[in-house]
mmCIF file of C-alpha atoms in Angstrom:
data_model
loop_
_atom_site.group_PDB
_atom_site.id
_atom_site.type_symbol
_atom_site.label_atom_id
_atom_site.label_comp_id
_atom_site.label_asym_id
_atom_site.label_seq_id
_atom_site.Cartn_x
_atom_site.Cartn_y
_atom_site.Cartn_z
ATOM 1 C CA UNK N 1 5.393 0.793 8.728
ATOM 2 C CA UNK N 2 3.347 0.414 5.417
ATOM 3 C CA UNK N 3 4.498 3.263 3.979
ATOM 4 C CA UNK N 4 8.199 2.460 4.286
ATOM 5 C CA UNK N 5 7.484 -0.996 2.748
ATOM 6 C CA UNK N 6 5.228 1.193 -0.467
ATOM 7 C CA UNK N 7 8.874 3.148 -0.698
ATOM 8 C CA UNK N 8 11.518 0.354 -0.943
ATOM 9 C CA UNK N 9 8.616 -1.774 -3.284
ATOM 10 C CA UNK N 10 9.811 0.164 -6.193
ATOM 11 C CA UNK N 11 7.717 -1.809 -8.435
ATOM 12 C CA UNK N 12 4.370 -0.085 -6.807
ATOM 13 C CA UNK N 13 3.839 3.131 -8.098
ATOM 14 C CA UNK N 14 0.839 4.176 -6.095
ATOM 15 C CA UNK N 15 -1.053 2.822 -3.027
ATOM 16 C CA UNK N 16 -4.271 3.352 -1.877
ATOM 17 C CA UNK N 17 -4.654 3.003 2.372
ATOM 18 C CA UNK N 18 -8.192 2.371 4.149
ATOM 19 C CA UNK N 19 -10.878 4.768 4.805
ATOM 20 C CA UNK N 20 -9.909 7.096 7.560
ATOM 21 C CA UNK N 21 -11.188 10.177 9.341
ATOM 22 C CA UNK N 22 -9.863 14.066 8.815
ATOM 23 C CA UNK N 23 -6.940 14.035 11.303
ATOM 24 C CA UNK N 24 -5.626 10.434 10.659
ATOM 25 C CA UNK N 25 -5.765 11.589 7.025
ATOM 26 C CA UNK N 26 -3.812 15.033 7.638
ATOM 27 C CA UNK N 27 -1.287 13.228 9.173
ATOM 28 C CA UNK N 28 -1.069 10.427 6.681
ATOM 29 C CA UNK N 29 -0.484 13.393 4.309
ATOM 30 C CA UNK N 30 2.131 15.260 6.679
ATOM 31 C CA UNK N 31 4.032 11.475 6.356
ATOM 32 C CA UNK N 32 3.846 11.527 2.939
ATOM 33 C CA UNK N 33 5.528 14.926 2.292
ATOM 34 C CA UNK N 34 8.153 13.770 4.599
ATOM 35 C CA UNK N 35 8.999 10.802 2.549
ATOM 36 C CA UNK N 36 8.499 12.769 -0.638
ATOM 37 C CA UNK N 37 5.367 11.099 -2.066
ATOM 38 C CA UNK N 38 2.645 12.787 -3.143
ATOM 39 C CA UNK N 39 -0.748 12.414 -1.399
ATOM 40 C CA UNK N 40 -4.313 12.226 -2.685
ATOM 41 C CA UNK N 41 -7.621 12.258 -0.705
ATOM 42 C CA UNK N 42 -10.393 10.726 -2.339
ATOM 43 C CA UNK N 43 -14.138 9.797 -1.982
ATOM 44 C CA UNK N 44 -17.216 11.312 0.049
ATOM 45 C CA UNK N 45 -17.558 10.889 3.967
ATOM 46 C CA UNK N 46 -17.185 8.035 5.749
ATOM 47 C CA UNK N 47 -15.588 6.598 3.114
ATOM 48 C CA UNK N 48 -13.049 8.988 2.375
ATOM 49 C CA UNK N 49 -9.209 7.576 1.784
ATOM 50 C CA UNK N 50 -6.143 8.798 1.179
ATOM 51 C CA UNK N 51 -3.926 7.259 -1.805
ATOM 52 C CA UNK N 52 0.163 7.945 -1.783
ATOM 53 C CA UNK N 53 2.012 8.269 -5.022
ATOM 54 C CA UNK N 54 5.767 8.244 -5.671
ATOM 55 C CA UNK N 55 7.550 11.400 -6.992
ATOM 56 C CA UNK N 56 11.078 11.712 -8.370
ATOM 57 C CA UNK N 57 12.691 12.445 -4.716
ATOM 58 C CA UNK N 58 10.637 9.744 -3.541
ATOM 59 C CA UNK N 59 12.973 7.709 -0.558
ATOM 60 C CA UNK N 60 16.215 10.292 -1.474
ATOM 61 C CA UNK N 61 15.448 13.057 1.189
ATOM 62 C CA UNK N 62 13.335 11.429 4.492
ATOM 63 C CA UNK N 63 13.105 13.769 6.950
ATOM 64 C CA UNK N 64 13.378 10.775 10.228
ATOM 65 C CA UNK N 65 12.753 13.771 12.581
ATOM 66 C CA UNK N 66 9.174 14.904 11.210
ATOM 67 C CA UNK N 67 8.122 11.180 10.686
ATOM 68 C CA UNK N 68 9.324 10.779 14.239
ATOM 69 C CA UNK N 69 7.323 13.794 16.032
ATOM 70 C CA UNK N 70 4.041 12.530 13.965
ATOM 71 C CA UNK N 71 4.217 9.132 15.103
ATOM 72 C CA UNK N 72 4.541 10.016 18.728
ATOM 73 C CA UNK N 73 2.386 12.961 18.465
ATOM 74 C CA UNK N 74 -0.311 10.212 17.688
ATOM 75 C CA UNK N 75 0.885 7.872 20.372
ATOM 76 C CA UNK N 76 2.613 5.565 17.881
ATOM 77 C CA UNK N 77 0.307 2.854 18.705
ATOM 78 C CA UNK N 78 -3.184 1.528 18.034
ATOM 79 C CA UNK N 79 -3.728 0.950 14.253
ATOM 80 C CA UNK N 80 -2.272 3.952 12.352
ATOM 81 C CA UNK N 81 -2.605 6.213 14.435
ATOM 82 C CA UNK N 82 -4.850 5.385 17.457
ATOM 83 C CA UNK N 83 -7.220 2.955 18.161
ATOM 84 C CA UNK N 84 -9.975 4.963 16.401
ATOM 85 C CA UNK N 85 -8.545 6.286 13.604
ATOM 86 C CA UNK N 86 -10.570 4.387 11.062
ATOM 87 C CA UNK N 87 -13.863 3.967 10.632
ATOM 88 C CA UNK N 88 -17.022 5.446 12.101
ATOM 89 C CA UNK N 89 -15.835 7.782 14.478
ATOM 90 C CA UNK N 90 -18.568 10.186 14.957
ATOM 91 C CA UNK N 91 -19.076 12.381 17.630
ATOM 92 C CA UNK N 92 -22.263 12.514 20.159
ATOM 93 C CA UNK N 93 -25.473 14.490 18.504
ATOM 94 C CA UNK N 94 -23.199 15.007 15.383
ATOM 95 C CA UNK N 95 -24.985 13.556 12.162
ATOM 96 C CA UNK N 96 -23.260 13.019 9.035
ATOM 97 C CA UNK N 97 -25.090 14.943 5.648
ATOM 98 C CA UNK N 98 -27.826 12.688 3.647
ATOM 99 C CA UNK N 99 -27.147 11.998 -0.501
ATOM 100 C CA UNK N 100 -25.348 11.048 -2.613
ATOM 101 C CA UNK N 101 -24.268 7.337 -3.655
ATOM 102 C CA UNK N 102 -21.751 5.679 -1.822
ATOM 103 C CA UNK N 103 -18.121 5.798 -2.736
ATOM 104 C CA UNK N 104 -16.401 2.485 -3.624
ATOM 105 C CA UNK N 105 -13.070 1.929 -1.955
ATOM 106 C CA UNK N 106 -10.591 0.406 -4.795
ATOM 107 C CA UNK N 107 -10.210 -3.274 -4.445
ATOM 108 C CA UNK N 108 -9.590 -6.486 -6.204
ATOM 109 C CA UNK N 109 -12.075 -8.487 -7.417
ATOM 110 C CA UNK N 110 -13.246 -11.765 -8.188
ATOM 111 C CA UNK N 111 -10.589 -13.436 -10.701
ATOM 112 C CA UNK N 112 -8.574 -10.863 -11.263
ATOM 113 C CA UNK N 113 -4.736 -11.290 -11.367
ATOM 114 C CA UNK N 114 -2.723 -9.747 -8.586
ATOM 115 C CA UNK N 115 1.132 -8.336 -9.442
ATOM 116 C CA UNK N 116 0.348 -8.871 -13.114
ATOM 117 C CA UNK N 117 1.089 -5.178 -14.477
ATOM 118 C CA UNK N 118 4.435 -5.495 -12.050
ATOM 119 C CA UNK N 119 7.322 -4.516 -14.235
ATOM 120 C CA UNK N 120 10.448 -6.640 -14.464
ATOM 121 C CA UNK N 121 13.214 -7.011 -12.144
ATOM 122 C CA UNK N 122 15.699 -4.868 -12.904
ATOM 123 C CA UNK N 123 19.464 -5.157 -13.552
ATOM 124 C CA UNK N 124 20.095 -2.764 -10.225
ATOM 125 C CA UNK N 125 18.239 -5.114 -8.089
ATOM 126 C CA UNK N 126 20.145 -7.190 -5.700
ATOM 127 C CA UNK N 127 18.257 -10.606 -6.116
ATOM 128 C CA UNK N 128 18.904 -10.331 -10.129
ATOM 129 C CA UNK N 129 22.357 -9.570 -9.250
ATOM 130 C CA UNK N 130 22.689 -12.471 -6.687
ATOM 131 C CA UNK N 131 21.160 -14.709 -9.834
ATOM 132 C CA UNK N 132 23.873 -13.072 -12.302
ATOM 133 C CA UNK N 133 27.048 -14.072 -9.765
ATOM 134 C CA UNK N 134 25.484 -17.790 -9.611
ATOM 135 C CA UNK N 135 25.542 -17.615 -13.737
ATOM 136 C CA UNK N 136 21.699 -16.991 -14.208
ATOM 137 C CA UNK N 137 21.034 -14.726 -16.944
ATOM 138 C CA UNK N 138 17.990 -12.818 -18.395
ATOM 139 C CA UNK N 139 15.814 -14.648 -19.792
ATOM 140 C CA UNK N 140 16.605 -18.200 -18.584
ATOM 141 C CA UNK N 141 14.648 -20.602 -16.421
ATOM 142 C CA UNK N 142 15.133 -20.828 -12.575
ATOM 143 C CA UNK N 143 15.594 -24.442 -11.713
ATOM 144 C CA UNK N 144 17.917 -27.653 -11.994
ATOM 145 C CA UNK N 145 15.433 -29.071 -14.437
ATOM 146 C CA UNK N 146 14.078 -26.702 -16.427
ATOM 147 C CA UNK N 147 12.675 -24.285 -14.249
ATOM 148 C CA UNK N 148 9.520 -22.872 -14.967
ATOM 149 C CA UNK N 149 8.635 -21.193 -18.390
ATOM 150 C CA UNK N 150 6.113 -18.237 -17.071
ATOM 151 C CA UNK N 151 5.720 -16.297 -13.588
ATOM 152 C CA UNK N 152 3.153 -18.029 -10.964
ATOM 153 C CA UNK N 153 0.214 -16.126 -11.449
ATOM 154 C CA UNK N 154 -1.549 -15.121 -7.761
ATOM 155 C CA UNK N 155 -5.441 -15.075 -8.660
ATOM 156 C CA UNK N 156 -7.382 -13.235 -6.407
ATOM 157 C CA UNK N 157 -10.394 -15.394 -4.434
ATOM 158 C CA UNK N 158 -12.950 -13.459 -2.847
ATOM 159 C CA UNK N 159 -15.626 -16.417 -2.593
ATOM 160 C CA UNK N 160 -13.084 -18.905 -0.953
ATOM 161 C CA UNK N 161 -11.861 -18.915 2.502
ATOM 162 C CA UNK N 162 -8.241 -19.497 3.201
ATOM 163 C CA UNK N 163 -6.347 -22.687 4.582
ATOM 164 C CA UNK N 164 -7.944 -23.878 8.278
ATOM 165 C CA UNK N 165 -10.657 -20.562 8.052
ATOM 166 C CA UNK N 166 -14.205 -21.011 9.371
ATOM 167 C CA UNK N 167 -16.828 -18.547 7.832
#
C-alpha cells in the first residue's frame, strides 16, 4: 500500500496521490485519519486530488481494524479502490459545470532534481547504524577507493523515454 510506504519514508513529509472521484477520496481521507495523517483535498472537478500530510502521531497509533473494513468495503482490489476509482467517472445524462481554468496536478518537471530537499540520514536509522558497526562515520566517503564526494543526483526527464521504451 502507498500510504504505508509515505509512513515508514520518514524523509517525505507530504504526498500528493492522483486525481480521484468523491468516494475514492472520502475513503482515502477515512485511511488517513486511521494512520494519523492529515488529509487535504485540492483542485476543481475532474481534477480534484487528495494530498496526505504527516502529524506528530503519525505511524504511533494505526487503527489495522478501520484500515481493514475500508479496504474490503471497497473490494480491496482494482487500483485504489476499484477499477474506476480514478478518472472520468461520470454518470449517464450527468454533465459536469462549464468555467473556470483547469487545475494543474503537482508534478515534476523538465530538469528538475528529484530527492534533492531530502534531509539527511539520521543517527536512528538502521542503514547509518549498519555503516557505524562496519566503522563508517559521518561525513566520510562510501567506497574502498575513495568513495564518492557528493550524493547521485536523479534528474528528472520528461522528453526522454526510458531503457527498451517505444513512443
Amino acid at each position: 500500500m502507498e500510504i504505508r510506504r509515505f509512513i515508514a519514508d520518514i524523509g517525505r513529509v507530504s504526498m500528493a496521490l492522483p486525481p480521484a472521484n468523491k468516494e475514492t477520496r472520502k475513503k482515502v481521507h477515512e485511511l488517513a485519519n486511521a494512520f494519523g495523517l492529515k488529509s487535504e483535498s485540492k483542485g476543481k472537478g475532474e481534477a480534484r486530488y487528495t494530498t496526505l500530510r504527516r502529524t506528530s502521531r503519525t505511524g504511533y497509533t494505526v487503527d489495522e481494524r478501520k484500515i481493514g473494513r475500508i479496504v474490503r468495503g471497497a473490494g480491496g482490489h482494482g487500483g485504489m479502490f476499484g477499477s474506476s476509482s480514478f478518472g472520468g467517472d461520470r454518470e449517464k445524462g450527468k454533465r459536469g459545470k462549464g468555467g473556470g481554468a483547469p487545475v494543474r496536478v503537482p508534478r515534476h518537471r523538465e530538469g528538475e532534481e528529484v530527492g534533492g530537499t531530502a534531509p539527511k540520514i539520521g543517527e536512528s536509522n538502521v542503514g547509518f547504524k549498519m555503516l557505524a558497526m562496519m566503522g563508517w562515520q559521518d561525513g566520510q566517503r562510501i567506497g574502498v577507493s575513495g568513495g564518492l564526494d557528493a550524493p547521485i543526483a536523479a534528474i528528472m526527464k520528461t522528453t526522454k523515454l526510458g531503457l527498451g521504451a517505444t513512443n
